Amino acid sequence: MAATNTASTVSVQPAQPFPPASLYVGDLDSTVSESQLYEKFSATAPVISVRICKDNATGRSLCYGYVNFPSRSDAEKAIQMLNGTLLSGKAVRINWSRRDPQTRKNSAANLFVKNLSDKIDHNGLNEMFAKYGNILSCKVAMGDEGKSRGFGFVQFEKLEDADKAVTNMNGTVVGGKPLYVGRFVKKNERVVPNAENNFTNLYVKNLDQDVVNEDLLKEKFSEIGDVSSCVIMRDDQGKPRGFGFICYRCPTDAKKAVDAMNGQVFGSKTIYVGRAQKREERKKILQLLFEERRKEKILKTQGSNVYVKNIVDSVDDDQLKDHFSSCGKITSVKVMRDDKGMSKGFGFVCFSSPEEANKAVSTFQSTIFHGKPLYVAIAELKKVRDARLQILHSQRVPGLTTASPPAAQATNYSPIYLSHSQDVMVPHFSSSPHQAILYPRLGWKLGGILPKQGLHDTMPLPMVIFRLIFSLSIMQHDMAGKITGMLLEMEKPDLLLLLESPDALAAKVEEAMQVLKLSKTKLDSKEATNGNQQPVEVTAN
């Protein structure tokens, strides 16, 4: 039977009228092909099919596969003869295939076994625990060179069998080593019990590299209790790295050493002595400290941090600081940039007090800075802003649907009837009132109506633009196009707020008109001195 690597399954014979027995084959070398897998297993019993699982994107082997046999007896024979044997230089691990993911991921009957002898492999571990019940999976962790890492896993079918194995095997001596056998605990669920009080390993740093060595360090700490080991970490050239570890036999002595030696002068330096921590534990502690400091900083700068938008790309931190320095003492300023160092067009200026920040908002809002009007506001956390918007939208109308609302409900709405076509025709007032642009289909049928208030925060942006143009065409028909372009610099939630508040929209339109008038005045003065001066495009928030 010939097979190719590209085939997803190698068929060997017609399917049997009864369900086949399927085996999982793990720890395969990445170079093993399906034909090699078939040749190995077909030597023990007839094989229906084999399959090596591959990555969908790259086509590379995932280093495990499945072999289907016509009967359970044939599969059992393959497990007995081939489990733990070498294939392309690696010992394969064979178990019964379990299609149910809940059964595979259930760790209740899964045991962790450590302190294994180097001579114990998959088969040896299986033989040690087989007498306590039916084993679903058994594995000894191997290193890159194929050597045992001294620990493994045994998963039983029944929880009571796993408990029996723990009771009888934990602490037994196998191969000259006492075994530890216990329930397997997922990495993210592991907690060191009483870690602060029950420890023997100490971390010592800031050691004097010219004076301190292992013998001197052990002698110093042995004054407190019995030290079982002592090591100073060194680099590739054998030079001390300035820190090390000391392990006591008794946790009480280790705690005494922390209290007595931490902060003491040893050699010419003051050393730090503390409980040795694993990397994951240190990472969690540092994350907690970072989060606490971040919260403290937020509380400290609450109301004092100003958000500045529509900044010209050429403006840096110093220029932004100089521009706002007239409003008070600035503690920090930053123009936000992307990975390439290009300005994102916005930044933050933090003042020493909320009063100074409010002064900056009232002073610089909509003022021209390097040819562009600034948007200035008190900075808010995203969750705070979302909560504020949620309150403002709490009186909104129930969800807009594709079906047209009944005519009886039209008393609370302004009727805006849409086109029969699959696109919505939205008037654009930039040049001619007769021109129109097409926005993507909104899903509204003929006779659809738009609400006066209670806009949805999930309303599509084209519908928001449609409402904005409609409102502005009533307030400032001739300038609606320009004002719309200026307001579209704002975020969508802010546009929704403007549409819900006629007073806020009127105030924003008035600001935009003032900016346009100011721009026109400057433009006229420039044209008076230079007739060839090109018009300047003005945008604002």
Coordinates of C-alpha atoms in Angstrom, one line a residue:
M1 CA 0.0 0.0 0.0
A2 CA 1.5 3.3 -1.1
A3 CA 0.7 6.5 0.7
T4 CA 1.7 10.2 0.3
N5 CA 2.2 12.9 2.9
T6 CA -0.4 15.1 1.3
A7 CA -3.2 12.6 1.9
S8 CA -5.2 13.4 5.0
T9 CA -6.0 9.7 5.5
V10 CA -4.4 6.5 4.3
S11 CA -7.2 4.0 3.5
V12 CA -6.1 0.4 3.8
Q13 CA -9.2 -1.7 3.4
P14 CA -13.0 -1.3 3.1
A15 CA -14.7 -0.1 6.2
Q16 CA -16.0 -2.8 8.5
P17 CA -19.7 -3.2 9.3
F18 CA -18.9 -2.6 13.1
P19 CA -17.3 0.5 14.7
P20 CA -13.5 0.4 14.5
A21 CA -11.1 0.8 17.5
S22 CA -9.2 4.0 17.3
L23 CA -5.8 4.8 18.9
Y24 CA -4.2 8.1 19.6
V25 CA -0.5 8.2 18.8
G26 CA 1.4 11.1 20.4
D27 CA 5.0 12.4 20.7
L28 CA 5.7 11.8 17.0
D29 CA 8.7 13.3 15.3
S30 CA 7.7 16.1 13.0
T31 CA 9.2 14.2 10.0
V32 CA 7.1 11.1 10.4
S33 CA 4.7 10.5 7.5
E34 CA 1.5 8.6 7.4
S35 CA 3.0 5.8 5.3
Q36 CA 5.7 5.3 8.1
L37 CA 2.9 5.2 10.7
Y38 CA 1.0 2.7 8.7
E39 CA 4.0 0.4 8.2
K40 CA 4.8 0.4 11.9
F41 CA 1.3 -0.5 13.1
S42 CA 0.3 -2.8 10.3
A43 CA 3.2 -5.1 11.4
T44 CA 1.1 -5.9 14.5
A45 CA -2.4 -6.2 13.2
P46 CA -4.6 -5.2 10.3
V47 CA -5.1 -1.4 10.0
I48 CA -8.2 0.3 8.5
S49 CA -6.7 3.8 8.2
V50 CA -4.1 6.2 9.7
R51 CA -4.0 10.0 9.9
I52 CA -1.4 12.5 11.0
C53 CA -2.9 15.8 12.1
K54 CA -1.4 18.9 10.4
D55 CA -1.6 22.7 10.8
N56 CA -4.2 24.1 8.4
A57 CA -2.1 27.2 7.7
T58 CA 1.4 25.7 7.3
G59 CA 0.7 22.0 6.6
R60 CA 3.2 21.0 9.2
S61 CA 2.7 18.0 11.4
L62 CA 1.3 18.6 14.8
C63 CA 3.2 15.5 16.1
Y64 CA 0.2 13.4 16.8
G65 CA -2.2 11.2 14.8
Y66 CA -4.7 8.4 14.9
V67 CA -4.7 4.7 13.8
N68 CA -8.0 2.8 13.3
F69 CA -8.2 -1.0 13.7
P70 CA -11.0 -3.3 12.8
S71 CA -11.4 -4.7 16.3
R72 CA -10.6 -3.7 19.9
S73 CA -8.4 -6.8 20.3
D74 CA -6.2 -5.7 17.5
A75 CA -5.9 -2.2 19.0
E76 CA -5.0 -3.6 22.4
K77 CA -2.3 -5.8 20.8
A78 CA -0.8 -2.7 19.1
I79 CA -0.7 -0.8 22.5
Q80 CA 1.1 -3.7 24.2
M81 CA 3.7 -4.2 21.4
L82 CA 4.3 -0.6 20.3
N83 CA 3.7 1.8 23.2
G84 CA 7.0 3.5 24.0
T85 CA 8.9 2.1 21.0
L86 CA 11.0 4.3 18.8
L87 CA 9.8 5.8 15.5
S88 CA 12.3 8.2 13.8
G89 CA 14.3 8.3 17.0
K90 CA 11.5 9.3 19.3
A91 CA 9.4 7.1 21.7
V92 CA 5.8 7.1 20.7
R93 CA 3.0 7.4 23.2
I94 CA -0.2 5.3 22.4
N95 CA -3.5 5.7 24.2
W96 CA -7.2 5.0 23.4
S97 CA -8.7 7.8 21.3
R98 CA -11.2 9.9 23.2
R99 CA -13.3 12.1 21.0
D100 CA -15.2 13.8 23.8
P101 CA -13.2 17.0 24.7
Q102 CA -14.7 17.2 28.2
T103 CA -13.2 13.8 29.0
R104 CA -9.8 14.8 27.6
K105 CA -9.7 18.1 29.6
N106 CA -11.1 16.7 32.8
S107 CA -8.2 16.7 35.3
A108 CA -10.1 15.3 38.3
A109 CA -8.6 11.8 37.8
N110 CA -5.3 13.0 36.4
L111 CA -2.2 12.5 38.6
F112 CA 1.1 14.3 38.7
V113 CA 4.1 12.1 39.4
K114 CA 7.5 13.5 40.1
N115 CA 11.0 12.4 41.3
L116 CA 11.0 9.6 38.8
S117 CA 14.1 7.7 38.0
D118 CA 15.8 8.3 34.7
K119 CA 15.2 4.7 33.7
I120 CA 11.4 4.9 33.9
D121 CA 9.7 5.4 30.6
H122 CA 6.0 5.5 29.5
N123 CA 5.7 1.7 29.7
G124 CA 7.4 1.6 33.1
L125 CA 5.1 4.3 34.5
N126 CA 2.1 2.5 33.1
E127 CA 3.1 -0.8 34.7
M128 CA 3.5 1.0 38.1
F129 CA 0.0 2.3 38.2
A130 CA -2.0 -0.2 36.0
K131 CA -2.9 -2.3 39.1
Y132 CA -5.1 0.5 40.5
G133 CA -7.5 0.8 37.6
N134 CA -8.0 1.5 33.9
I135 CA -5.5 4.1 32.6
L136 CA -6.6 6.4 29.9
S137 CA -3.3 8.2 29.4
C138 CA 0.2 7.8 30.7
K139 CA 3.2 10.0 29.9
V140 CA 6.8 10.7 31.1
A141 CA 7.9 14.2 30.2
M142 CA 11.0 14.1 27.9
G143 CA 13.6 16.7 27.1
D144 CA 14.9 17.6 23.7
E145 CA 17.5 14.9 23.8
G146 CA 14.9 12.2 24.6
K147 CA 15.9 12.0 28.3
S148 CA 13.4 11.9 31.1
R149 CA 12.8 15.2 32.9
G150 CA 11.9 13.3 36.1
F151 CA 8.1 13.7 36.2
G152 CA 5.1 12.5 34.3
F153 CA 1.3 12.2 34.3
V154 CA -1.2 9.3 34.7
Q155 CA -4.9 9.8 34.0
F156 CA -7.3 7.2 35.2
E157 CA -10.8 6.5 33.9
K158 CA -12.4 6.7 37.4
L159 CA -11.7 9.2 40.2
E160 CA -11.8 6.5 42.9
D161 CA -9.0 4.6 41.1
A162 CA -6.9 7.8 41.0
D163 CA -7.4 8.4 44.8
K164 CA -6.4 4.8 45.4
A165 CA -3.2 5.3 43.5
V166 CA -2.3 8.5 45.4
T167 CA -2.9 6.7 48.7
N168 CA -0.7 3.7 47.9
M169 CA 2.0 5.3 45.7
N170 CA 2.8 8.6 47.2
G171 CA 6.1 8.4 49.2
T172 CA 7.0 5.0 47.9
V173 CA 10.6 4.5 46.9
V174 CA 11.1 3.4 43.2
G175 CA 14.5 3.3 41.6
G176 CA 16.1 4.6 44.8
K177 CA 13.9 7.8 44.8
P178 CA 10.8 8.6 46.9
L179 CA 7.9 9.3 44.6
Y180 CA 5.5 12.3 44.9
V181 CA 2.1 11.4 43.6
G182 CA -0.8 13.9 43.8
R183 CA -3.7 15.4 41.9
F184 CA -2.7 17.4 38.8
V185 CA -3.4 21.1 39.2
K186 CA -3.6 23.4 36.2
K187 CA -0.8 26.0 36.1
N188 CA -3.2 29.0 36.4
E189 CA -4.8 27.4 39.5
R190 CA -1.7 26.5 41.4
V191 CA -1.3 28.3 44.8
V192 CA 1.6 27.8 47.2
P193 CA 0.0 27.0 50.6
N194 CA 1.2 29.3 53.3
A195 CA 4.0 30.5 51.1
E196 CA 4.7 33.5 53.3
N197 CA 5.3 31.3 56.4
N198 CA 6.3 27.9 55.1
F199 CA 9.5 28.4 53.0
T200 CA 13.1 27.3 53.2
N201 CA 14.7 28.8 50.1
L202 CA 16.1 32.4 50.4
Y203 CA 17.1 34.9 47.7
V204 CA 20.1 37.1 48.5
K205 CA 21.1 40.0 46.2
N206 CA 23.5 43.0 46.2
L207 CA 26.4 40.7 47.1
D208 CA 29.9 42.2 47.1
Q209 CA 31.5 40.3 44.2
D210 CA 35.0 41.0 45.3
V211 CA 34.6 39.7 48.9
V212 CA 31.8 37.2 49.1
N213 CA 32.0 33.6 47.9
E214 CA 29.9 30.4 48.6
D215 CA 31.9 29.3 51.6
L216 CA 31.8 32.7 53.3
L217 CA 28.1 33.2 52.5
K218 CA 27.2 29.7 53.9
E219 CA 29.3 30.4 57.0
K220 CA 27.5 33.7 57.6
F221 CA 24.0 32.2 57.3
S222 CA 24.8 29.0 59.2
E223 CA 25.0 31.1 62.3
I224 CA 21.2 31.2 62.3
G225 CA 20.4 27.6 61.4
D226 CA 21.4 24.5 59.4
V227 CA 22.0 25.4 55.7
S228 CA 21.5 22.5 53.3
S229 CA 22.8 24.3 50.2
C230 CA 24.2 27.6 49.1
V231 CA 25.0 28.9 45.6
I232 CA 26.1 32.2 44.0
M233 CA 24.9 32.7 40.4
R234 CA 27.6 33.3 37.8
D235 CA 27.8 34.3 34.2
D236 CA 29.2 32.3 31.2
Q237 CA 32.7 33.5 32.2
G238 CA 32.4 32.3 35.8
K239 CA 32.1 35.8 37.3
P240 CA 29.6 36.4 40.1
R241 CA 26.4 38.1 39.1
G242 CA 25.8 39.6 42.6
F243 CA 23.0 37.4 43.8
G244 CA 22.5 33.8 45.0
F245 CA 20.3 31.4 46.9
I246 CA 20.5 29.8 50.4
C247 CA 18.3 26.8 51.4
Y248 CA 17.7 26.0 55.0
R249 CA 16.5 22.6 56.3
C250 CA 13.9 24.2 58.6
P251 CA 11.4 26.9 57.6
T252 CA 11.7 28.5 61.0
D253 CA 15.4 29.1 60.4
A254 CA 14.7 30.6 57.0
K255 CA 12.2 33.1 58.5
K256 CA 14.7 34.0 61.2
A257 CA 17.4 34.6 58.5
V258 CA 15.1 37.0 56.6
D259 CA 14.4 39.0 59.8
A260 CA 18.0 39.1 60.9
M261 CA 20.0 39.4 57.7
N262 CA 17.9 41.6 55.4
G263 CA 19.4 45.1 55.3
Q264 CA 22.7 44.1 57.0
V265 CA 26.1 45.1 55.6
F266 CA 28.0 42.1 54.3
G267 CA 31.4 43.0 52.8
S268 CA 31.0 46.5 51.6
K269 CA 27.4 46.4 50.5
T270 CA 24.0 46.2 52.2
I271 CA 22.4 43.0 51.1
Y272 CA 18.7 42.1 50.5
V273 CA 17.4 38.8 51.9
G274 CA 13.9 37.5 51.1
R275 CA 11.9 34.5 50.3
A276 CA 12.8 33.0 46.9
Q277 CA 9.9 33.3 44.5
K278 CA 9.0 31.5 41.3
R279 CA 8.8 33.6 38.1
E280 CA 5.0 33.3 37.9
E281 CA 4.6 34.4 41.5
R282 CA 6.9 37.4 40.9
K283 CA 5.0 38.3 37.8
K284 CA 1.7 38.4 39.6
I285 CA 3.1 40.5 42.4
L286 CA 4.6 43.0 40.0
Q287 CA 1.3 43.2 38.1
L288 CA -0.6 44.0 41.3
L289 CA 2.0 46.7 42.2
F290 CA 1.8 48.2 38.7
E291 CA -2.1 48.2 38.9
E292 CA -2.0 49.9 42.4
R293 CA 0.4 52.6 41.2
R294 CA -1.6 53.2 38.1
K295 CA -4.8 53.6 40.2
E296 CA -3.0 56.0 42.5
K297 CA -1.7 58.0 39.6
I298 CA -5.3 58.2 38.1
L299 CA -6.7 59.4 41.4
K300 CA -3.9 61.9 41.8
T301 CA -4.4 63.4 38.3
Q302 CA -8.2 63.1 38.2
G303 CA -9.6 66.3 36.8
S304 CA -6.2 67.7 36.2
N305 CA -5.4 65.8 33.0
V306 CA -6.3 67.5 29.7
Y307 CA -7.0 65.8 26.4
V308 CA -5.8 67.7 23.3
K309 CA -6.8 66.7 19.8
N310 CA -6.3 67.9 16.3
I311 CA -2.6 68.5 16.9
V312 CA -0.4 69.2 13.8
D313 CA 2.1 66.3 13.1
S314 CA 5.1 68.6 13.5
V315 CA 4.3 69.6 17.1
D316 CA 6.3 67.9 19.8
D317 CA 6.1 67.6 23.6
D318 CA 8.0 70.8 24.3
Q319 CA 5.9 72.9 21.9
L320 CA 2.7 71.6 23.3
K321 CA 4.0 72.4 26.8
D322 CA 5.0 75.9 25.9
H323 CA 1.5 76.5 24.4
F324 CA -0.4 75.5 27.5
S325 CA 2.1 76.7 30.2
S326 CA 0.3 80.1 30.6
C327 CA -2.6 78.3 32.3
G328 CA -0.6 76.9 35.2
K329 CA 2.1 74.5 36.4
I330 CA 2.4 71.5 34.0
T331 CA 3.5 68.2 35.6
S332 CA 3.7 66.2 32.4
V333 CA 2.9 66.5 28.7
K334 CA 2.9 63.9 25.9
V335 CA 2.1 63.8 22.2
M336 CA 1.0 60.3 21.4
R337 CA 2.9 58.6 18.6
D338 CA 2.7 55.3 16.7
D339 CA 5.4 52.6 16.4
K340 CA 7.2 54.6 13.7
G341 CA 7.4 57.7 15.9
M342 CA 4.7 59.6 13.9
S343 CA 2.3 61.8 15.7
K344 CA -1.3 60.4 16.2
G345 CA -2.7 63.9 16.3
F346 CA -3.6 64.0 19.9
G347 CA -1.9 64.2 23.3
F348 CA -2.3 64.9 27.0
V349 CA -1.3 67.8 29.2
C350 CA -1.4 67.2 33.0
F351 CA -1.7 70.2 35.3
S352 CA -1.0 70.5 39.1
S353 CA -4.6 71.2 39.9
P354 CA -8.1 70.8 38.4
E355 CA -8.6 74.5 38.4
E356 CA -5.6 75.0 36.0
A357 CA -6.9 72.2 33.8
N358 CA -10.4 73.8 33.5
K359 CA -8.7 77.1 32.7
A360 CA -6.8 75.4 29.9
V361 CA -10.0 74.0 28.5
S362 CA -11.8 77.3 28.5
T363 CA -8.8 79.2 27.1
F364 CA -7.7 76.9 24.3
Q365 CA -10.8 75.1 23.2
S366 CA -11.2 75.8 19.4
T367 CA -8.2 78.1 19.2
I368 CA -5.9 77.9 16.2
F369 CA -2.6 76.2 16.9
H370 CA -0.2 75.8 13.9
G371 CA -3.0 76.4 11.5
K372 CA -5.5 73.9 13.1
P373 CA -8.3 74.5 15.7
L374 CA -7.7 72.5 18.8
Y375 CA -10.2 70.3 20.6
V376 CA -9.5 70.5 24.4
A377 CA -11.3 68.6 27.1
I378 CA -10.8 67.1 30.5
A379 CA -9.4 63.5 30.0
E380 CA -11.6 60.6 31.0
L381 CA -11.1 56.9 31.5
K382 CA -12.8 54.9 28.8
K383 CA -15.1 53.1 31.4
V384 CA -16.1 56.5 32.9
R385 CA -16.9 57.9 29.6
D386 CA -18.9 54.8 28.6
A387 CA -20.9 55.1 31.8
R388 CA -21.6 58.8 31.2
L389 CA -22.8 58.1 27.7
Q390 CA -24.9 55.2 29.0
I391 CA -26.7 57.6 31.4
L392 CA -27.3 60.1 28.7
H393 CA -28.7 57.4 26.4
S394 CA -30.8 55.8 29.1
Q395 CA -34.0 57.3 27.7
R396 CA -33.3 56.1 24.2
V397 CA -36.0 54.4 22.1
P398 CA -35.9 50.6 21.8
G399 CA -33.7 49.1 19.0
L400 CA -34.2 50.3 15.5
T401 CA -35.2 47.4 13.2
T402 CA -35.4 46.9 9.5
A403 CA -39.2 47.0 9.7
S404 CA -41.0 50.3 9.4
P405 CA -42.6 51.4 12.7
P406 CA -46.4 51.7 12.7
A407 CA -47.7 55.0 11.5
A408 CA -49.5 55.4 14.8
Q409 CA -46.1 55.9 16.5
A410 CA -45.0 58.7 14.2
T411 CA -46.1 61.4 16.5
N412 CA -42.7 61.2 18.4
Y413 CA -40.6 61.2 15.2
S414 CA -39.7 63.3 12.3
P415 CA -40.7 61.5 9.1
I416 CA -37.7 61.1 6.8
Y417 CA -38.7 58.8 4.0
L418 CA -35.9 56.9 2.3
S419 CA -35.3 55.9 -1.3
H420 CA -36.7 52.8 -3.0
S421 CA -33.2 51.9 -4.2
Q422 CA -30.7 49.9 -2.3
D423 CA -28.7 53.0 -1.4
V424 CA -29.8 56.0 0.7
M425 CA -29.5 59.3 -1.2
V426 CA -28.1 61.9 1.2
P427 CA -27.8 65.6 0.1
H428 CA -24.4 67.1 0.2
F429 CA -24.2 70.9 0.4
S430 CA -20.6 71.6 -0.4
S431 CA -21.1 73.0 -3.8
S432 CA -24.6 72.6 -5.2
P433 CA -27.8 71.7 -3.3
H434 CA -28.8 69.4 -6.2
Q435 CA -25.7 67.2 -5.9
A436 CA -26.0 64.0 -3.8
I437 CA -23.7 61.3 -2.5
L438 CA -24.5 57.6 -1.9
Y439 CA -24.0 56.0 1.5
P440 CA -24.1 52.3 2.0
R441 CA -27.6 50.7 2.4
L442 CA -28.9 51.1 6.0
G443 CA -31.5 48.4 5.9
W444 CA -34.5 50.7 6.2
K445 CA -37.5 50.1 4.0
L446 CA -39.6 52.8 2.3
G447 CA -41.5 54.8 4.9
G448 CA -38.8 54.4 7.6
I449 CA -38.6 57.2 10.1
L450 CA -35.8 58.6 12.2
P451 CA -36.2 59.4 16.0
K452 CA -36.0 62.9 17.3
Q453 CA -34.2 61.8 20.5
G454 CA -33.0 58.7 22.2
L455 CA -30.5 57.8 19.5
H456 CA -28.9 54.3 19.6
D457 CA -25.2 54.2 20.4
T458 CA -25.1 51.3 17.9
M459 CA -26.6 53.4 15.1
P460 CA -24.5 53.0 11.9
L461 CA -22.1 55.9 11.1
P462 CA -23.8 56.7 7.7
M463 CA -27.1 57.2 9.6
V464 CA -25.4 59.5 12.1
I465 CA -24.0 61.5 9.2
F466 CA -27.4 61.6 7.5
R467 CA -29.0 63.0 10.7
L468 CA -26.2 65.5 11.2
I469 CA -26.5 66.9 7.6
F470 CA -30.3 67.1 8.0
S471 CA -30.1 69.1 11.2
L472 CA -27.3 71.4 10.0
S473 CA -29.2 72.1 6.7
I474 CA -32.0 73.6 8.8
M475 CA -29.6 75.6 11.0
Q476 CA -27.0 76.7 8.4
H477 CA -28.1 75.7 4.9
D478 CA -25.3 77.3 3.0
M479 CA -22.5 76.2 5.3
A480 CA -23.9 72.7 6.2
G481 CA -21.3 70.9 4.1
K482 CA -18.3 72.6 5.6
I483 CA -19.6 72.4 9.2
T484 CA -20.3 68.7 8.8
G485 CA -16.8 68.1 7.6
M486 CA -15.4 69.9 10.6
L487 CA -17.7 68.0 13.1
L488 CA -16.8 64.6 11.6
E489 CA -13.4 65.0 13.3
M490 CA -15.2 64.2 16.5
E491 CA -15.8 60.7 17.8
K492 CA -19.1 59.0 17.0
P493 CA -20.4 59.0 20.7
D494 CA -19.9 62.8 20.7
L495 CA -21.8 63.2 17.5
L496 CA -24.7 61.2 19.0
L497 CA -24.7 63.6 22.0
L498 CA -24.9 66.6 19.7
L499 CA -27.8 65.1 17.8
E500 CA -29.6 64.4 21.1
S501 CA -29.0 67.9 22.5
P502 CA -30.1 70.8 20.3
D503 CA -28.5 73.3 22.5
A504 CA -25.1 71.5 22.4
L505 CA -25.4 71.2 18.6
A506 CA -26.2 74.9 18.3
A507 CA -23.2 75.8 20.5
K508 CA -20.9 73.6 18.4
V509 CA -22.2 75.2 15.2
E510 CA -21.6 78.6 16.6
E511 CA -18.0 77.6 17.4
A512 CA -17.5 76.3 13.9
M513 CA -18.9 79.5 12.4
Q514 CA -16.5 81.5 14.4
V515 CA -13.5 79.4 13.3
L516 CA -14.6 79.8 9.7
K517 CA -14.9 83.5 10.0
L518 CA -11.5 83.7 11.7
S519 CA -10.0 81.6 8.9
K520 CA -11.6 83.7 6.3
T521 CA -10.3 86.9 7.9
K522 CA -6.7 85.5 7.9
L523 CA -7.1 84.2 4.4
D524 CA -8.3 87.6 3.1
S525 CA -5.3 89.4 4.8
K526 CA -2.9 86.9 3.2
E527 CA -4.5 87.3 -0.2
A528 CA -4.1 91.1 0.1
T529 CA -0.3 90.7 0.3
N530 CA -0.1 87.7 -2.0
G531 CA -2.6 87.3 -4.7
N532 CA -1.4 83.8 -5.4
Q533 CA -2.1 82.5 -1.9
Q534 CA -4.0 79.2 -2.0
P535 CA -7.0 78.7 0.2
V536 CA -6.4 76.9 3.5
E537 CA -8.6 74.0 4.5
V538 CA -9.9 74.3 8.0
T539 CA -11.0 71.4 10.2
A540 CA -12.3 71.4 13.7
N541 CA -13.8 69.2 16.3

